[in-house]
Short mmCIF file of C-alpha atoms in Angstrom, two decimals:
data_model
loop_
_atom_site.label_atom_id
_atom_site.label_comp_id
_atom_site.label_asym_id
_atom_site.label_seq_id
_atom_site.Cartn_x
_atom_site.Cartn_y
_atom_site.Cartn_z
CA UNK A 26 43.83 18.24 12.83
CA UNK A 27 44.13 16.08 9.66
CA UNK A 28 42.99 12.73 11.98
CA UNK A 29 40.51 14.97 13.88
CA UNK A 30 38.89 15.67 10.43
CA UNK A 31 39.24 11.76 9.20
CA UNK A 32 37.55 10.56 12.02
CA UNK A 33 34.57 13.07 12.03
CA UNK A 34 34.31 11.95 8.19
CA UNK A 35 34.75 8.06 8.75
CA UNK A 36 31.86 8.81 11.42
CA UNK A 37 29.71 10.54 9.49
CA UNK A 38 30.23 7.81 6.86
CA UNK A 39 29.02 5.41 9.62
CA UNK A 40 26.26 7.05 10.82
CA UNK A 41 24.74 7.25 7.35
CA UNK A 42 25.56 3.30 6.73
CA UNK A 43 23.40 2.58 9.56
CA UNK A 44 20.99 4.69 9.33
CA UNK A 45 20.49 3.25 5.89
CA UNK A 46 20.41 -0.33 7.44
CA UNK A 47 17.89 0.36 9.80
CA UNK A 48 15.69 1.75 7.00
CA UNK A 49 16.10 -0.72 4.89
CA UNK A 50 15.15 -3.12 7.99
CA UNK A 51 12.19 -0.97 8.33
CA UNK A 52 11.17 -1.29 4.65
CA UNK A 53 11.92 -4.91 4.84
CA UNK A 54 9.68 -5.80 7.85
CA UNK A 55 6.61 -2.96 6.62
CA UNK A 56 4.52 -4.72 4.04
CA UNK A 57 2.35 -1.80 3.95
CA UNK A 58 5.01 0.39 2.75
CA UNK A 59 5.76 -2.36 -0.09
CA UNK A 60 2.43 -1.59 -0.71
CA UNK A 61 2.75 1.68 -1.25
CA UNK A 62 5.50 1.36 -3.42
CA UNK A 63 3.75 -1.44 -5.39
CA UNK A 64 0.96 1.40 -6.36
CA UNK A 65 3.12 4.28 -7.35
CA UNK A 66 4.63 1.35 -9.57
CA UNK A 67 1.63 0.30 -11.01
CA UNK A 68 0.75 3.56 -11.81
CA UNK A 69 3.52 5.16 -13.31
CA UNK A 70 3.29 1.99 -15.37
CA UNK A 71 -0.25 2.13 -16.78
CA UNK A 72 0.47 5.95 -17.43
CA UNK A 73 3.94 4.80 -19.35
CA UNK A 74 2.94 1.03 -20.39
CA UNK A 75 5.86 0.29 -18.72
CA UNK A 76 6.70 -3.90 -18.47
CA UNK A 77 9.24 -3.53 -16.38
CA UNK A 78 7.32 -1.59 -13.45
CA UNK A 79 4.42 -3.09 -13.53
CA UNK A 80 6.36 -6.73 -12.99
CA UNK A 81 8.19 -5.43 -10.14
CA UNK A 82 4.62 -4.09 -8.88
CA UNK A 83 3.51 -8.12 -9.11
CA UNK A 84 6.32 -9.37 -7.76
CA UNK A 85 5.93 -6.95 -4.10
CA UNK A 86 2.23 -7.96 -4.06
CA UNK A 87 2.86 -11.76 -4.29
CA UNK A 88 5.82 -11.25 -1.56
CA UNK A 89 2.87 -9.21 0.60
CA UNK A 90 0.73 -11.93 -0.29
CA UNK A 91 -2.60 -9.86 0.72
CA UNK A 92 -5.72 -11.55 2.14
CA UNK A 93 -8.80 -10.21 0.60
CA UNK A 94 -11.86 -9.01 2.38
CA UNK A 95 -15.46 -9.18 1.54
CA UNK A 96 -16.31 -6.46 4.37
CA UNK A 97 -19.08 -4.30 3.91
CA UNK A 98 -18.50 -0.37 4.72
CA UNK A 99 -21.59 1.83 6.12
CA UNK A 100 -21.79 4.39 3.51
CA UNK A 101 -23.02 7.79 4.18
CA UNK A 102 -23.52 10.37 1.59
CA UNK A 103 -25.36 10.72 -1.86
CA UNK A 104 -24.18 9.85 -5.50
CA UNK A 105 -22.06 12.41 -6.86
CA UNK A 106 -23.37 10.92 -11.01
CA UNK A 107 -21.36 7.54 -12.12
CA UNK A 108 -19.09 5.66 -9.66
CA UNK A 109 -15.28 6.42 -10.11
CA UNK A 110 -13.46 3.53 -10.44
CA UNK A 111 -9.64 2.87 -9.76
CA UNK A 112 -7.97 2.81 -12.92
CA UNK A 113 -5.62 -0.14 -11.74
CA UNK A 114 -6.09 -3.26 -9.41
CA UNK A 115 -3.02 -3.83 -7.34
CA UNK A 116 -3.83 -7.51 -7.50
CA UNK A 117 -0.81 -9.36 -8.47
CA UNK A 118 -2.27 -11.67 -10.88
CA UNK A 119 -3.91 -8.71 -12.42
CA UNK A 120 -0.78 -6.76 -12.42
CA UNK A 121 1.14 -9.88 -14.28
CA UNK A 122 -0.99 -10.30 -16.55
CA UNK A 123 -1.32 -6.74 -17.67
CA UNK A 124 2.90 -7.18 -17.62
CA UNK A 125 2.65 -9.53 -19.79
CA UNK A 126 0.52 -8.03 -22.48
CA UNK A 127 2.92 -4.56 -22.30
CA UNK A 128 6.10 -6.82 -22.83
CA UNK A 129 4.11 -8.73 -25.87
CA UNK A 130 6.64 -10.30 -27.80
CA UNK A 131 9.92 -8.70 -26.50
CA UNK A 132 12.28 -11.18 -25.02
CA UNK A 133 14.00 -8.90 -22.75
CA UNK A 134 11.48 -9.75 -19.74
CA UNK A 135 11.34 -13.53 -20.37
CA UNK A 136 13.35 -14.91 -17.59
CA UNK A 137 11.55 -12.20 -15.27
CA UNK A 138 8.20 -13.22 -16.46
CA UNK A 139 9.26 -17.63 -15.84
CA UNK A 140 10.59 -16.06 -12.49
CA UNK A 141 7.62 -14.93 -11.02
CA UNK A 142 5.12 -17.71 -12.40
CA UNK A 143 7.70 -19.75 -10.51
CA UNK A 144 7.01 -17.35 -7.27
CA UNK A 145 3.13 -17.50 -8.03
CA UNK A 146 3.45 -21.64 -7.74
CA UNK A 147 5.80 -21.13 -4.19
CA UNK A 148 2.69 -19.24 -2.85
CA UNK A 149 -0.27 -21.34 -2.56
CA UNK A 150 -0.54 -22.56 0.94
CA UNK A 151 1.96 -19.37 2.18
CA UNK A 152 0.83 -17.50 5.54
CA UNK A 153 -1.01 -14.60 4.41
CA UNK A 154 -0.19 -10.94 5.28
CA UNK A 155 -2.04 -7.72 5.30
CA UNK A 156 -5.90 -7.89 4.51
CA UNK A 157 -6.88 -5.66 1.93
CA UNK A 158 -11.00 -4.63 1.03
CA UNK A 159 -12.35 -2.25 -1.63
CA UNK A 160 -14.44 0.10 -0.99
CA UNK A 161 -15.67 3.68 -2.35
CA UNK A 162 -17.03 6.54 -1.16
CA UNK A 163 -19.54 9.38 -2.43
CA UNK A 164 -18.39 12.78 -3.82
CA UNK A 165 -18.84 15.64 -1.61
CA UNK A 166 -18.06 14.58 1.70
CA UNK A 167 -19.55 11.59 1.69
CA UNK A 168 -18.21 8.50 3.90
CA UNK A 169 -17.72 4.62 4.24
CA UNK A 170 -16.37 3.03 7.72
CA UNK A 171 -15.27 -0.27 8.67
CA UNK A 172 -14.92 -1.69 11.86
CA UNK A 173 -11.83 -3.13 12.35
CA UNK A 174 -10.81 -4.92 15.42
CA UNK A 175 -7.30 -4.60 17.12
CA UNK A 176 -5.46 -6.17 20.42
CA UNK A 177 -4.32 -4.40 23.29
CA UNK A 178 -1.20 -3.17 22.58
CA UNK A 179 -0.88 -4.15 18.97
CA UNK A 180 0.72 -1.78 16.68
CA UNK A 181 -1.60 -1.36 13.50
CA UNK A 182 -1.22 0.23 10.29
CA UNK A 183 -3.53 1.69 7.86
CA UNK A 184 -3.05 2.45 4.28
CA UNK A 185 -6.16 3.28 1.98
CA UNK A 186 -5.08 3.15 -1.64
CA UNK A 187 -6.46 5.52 -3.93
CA UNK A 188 -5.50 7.48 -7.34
CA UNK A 189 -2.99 10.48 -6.58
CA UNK A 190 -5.70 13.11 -7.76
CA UNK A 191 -8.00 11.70 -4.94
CA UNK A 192 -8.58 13.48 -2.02
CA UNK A 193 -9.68 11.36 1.12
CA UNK A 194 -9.08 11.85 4.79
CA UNK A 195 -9.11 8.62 6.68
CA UNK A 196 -9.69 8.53 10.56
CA UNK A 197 -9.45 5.69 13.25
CA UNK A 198 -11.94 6.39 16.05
CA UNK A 199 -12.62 3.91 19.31
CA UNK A 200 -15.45 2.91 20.70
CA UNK A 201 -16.12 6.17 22.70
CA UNK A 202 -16.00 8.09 19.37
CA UNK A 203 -12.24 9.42 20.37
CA UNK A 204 -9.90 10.32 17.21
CA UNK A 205 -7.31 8.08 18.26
CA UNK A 206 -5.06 8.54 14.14
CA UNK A 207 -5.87 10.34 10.94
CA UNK A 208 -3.83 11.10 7.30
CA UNK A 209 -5.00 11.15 4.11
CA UNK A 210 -5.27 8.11 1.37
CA UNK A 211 -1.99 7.01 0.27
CA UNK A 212 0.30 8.20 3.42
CA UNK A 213 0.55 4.50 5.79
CA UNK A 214 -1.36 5.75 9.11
CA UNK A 215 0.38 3.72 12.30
CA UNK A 216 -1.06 4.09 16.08
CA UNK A 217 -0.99 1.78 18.88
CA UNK A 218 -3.66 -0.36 20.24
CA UNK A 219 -4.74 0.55 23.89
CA UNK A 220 -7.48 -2.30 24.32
CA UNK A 221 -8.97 -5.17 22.93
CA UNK A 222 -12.06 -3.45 21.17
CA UNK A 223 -13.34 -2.99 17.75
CA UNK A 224 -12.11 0.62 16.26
CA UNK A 225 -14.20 2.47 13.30
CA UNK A 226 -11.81 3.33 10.28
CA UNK A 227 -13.47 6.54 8.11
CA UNK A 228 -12.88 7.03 4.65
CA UNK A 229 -14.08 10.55 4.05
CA UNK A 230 -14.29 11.80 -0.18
CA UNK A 231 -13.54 15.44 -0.27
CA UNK A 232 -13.71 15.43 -4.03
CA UNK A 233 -16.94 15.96 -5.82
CA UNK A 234 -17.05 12.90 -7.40
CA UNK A 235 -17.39 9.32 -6.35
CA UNK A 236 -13.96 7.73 -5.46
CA UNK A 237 -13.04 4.05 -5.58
CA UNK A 238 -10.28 3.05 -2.91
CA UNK A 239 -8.31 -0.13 -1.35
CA UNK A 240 -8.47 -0.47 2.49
CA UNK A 241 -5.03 -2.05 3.52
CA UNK A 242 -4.71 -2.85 7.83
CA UNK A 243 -2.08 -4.72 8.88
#
């Protein structure tokens, strides 16, 4: 009985080693969920002033190493008063230098800070990874879509990036007008490619005011 109940343990024990393995694989190999984590970071350090977070925000976005975007949305809707802007960028050189201010004169972060200037010199000339573009949409249901093109049989991922009080929907639609995903900002949205065509991503503001966002495919 005693060996019975030792293996079911050491088994158990296994299962959850790899299950961890494989999500840490997951994590490893999904720079849209670094993303993700790279904006509750940033934000829980803006609300805190937190050095510490907001460096480890920097240092995810220069591993990501995002490709910016100048694409223009169609926008649909009217002006709900003054545009809403995001309170943070989740540009890494933005998000370092804000670090650096927080941290001010305290040595503590020192070697952290000459690490990742030494990370922002390895970059230039890296392959680049997700492509990010900001957008915003008007209060009261109003809309902005991209159109985003995707190969047959490609896996692609959506993340729209937004404040946590924000309410947007985001849809993927193809070319016949067919919901092929939706989720809301700040959840990573994942479907499969079925053809080589150009698919319309819809960022729909259920709040009444204006909203500011950042479009993430990958």
């Amino acid at each position: 009985m005693k060996k019975m109940l030792f293996a079911f343990i050491a088994f158990m024990c296994a299962s959850q080693f790899f299950s961890e393995e494989r999500s840490l694989s997951s994590f490893e190999d999904n720079p849209l969920r670094k993303i993700k984590l790279a904006k509750d970071l940033a934000e829980f350090a803006y609300e805190t002033e937190s050095p510490s977070a907001l460096l480890q925000a920097a240092e995810i976005m220069l591993e990501v190493n995002v490709r910016k975007s100048q694409a223009k949305g169609e926008q649909r809707g009217k002006s709900a008063g003054e545009r809403e802007q995001n309170k943070f960028s989740l540009d890494a050189n933005v998000l370092f230098s804000d670090a650096k201010d927080f941290a001010g004169s305290d040595k503590t972060y020192a070697e952290w800070i000459k690490r990742i200037e030494r990370l922002f010199s390895g970059k230039r000339g890296a392959a680049r990874g997700p492509v990010a573009v900001e957008g915003f949409a008007y209060g009261n249901d109003g809309s902005t879509s991209y159109s985003i093109a995707f190969t047959n049989g490609d896996v692609a991922q959506i993340y729209v990036a937004a404040m946590n009080d924000t309410n947007l929907d985001v849809g993927v639609y193809d070319s016949d007008g067919k919901t092929v995903a939706s989720g809301k900002c700040n959840d990573t949205i994942t479907f499969t490619s079925t053809s080589n065509e150009t698919y319309t991503v819809q960022v729909k503001n259920r709040t009444s005011s204006n909203a500011s966002f950042t479009l993430y495919t990958d």
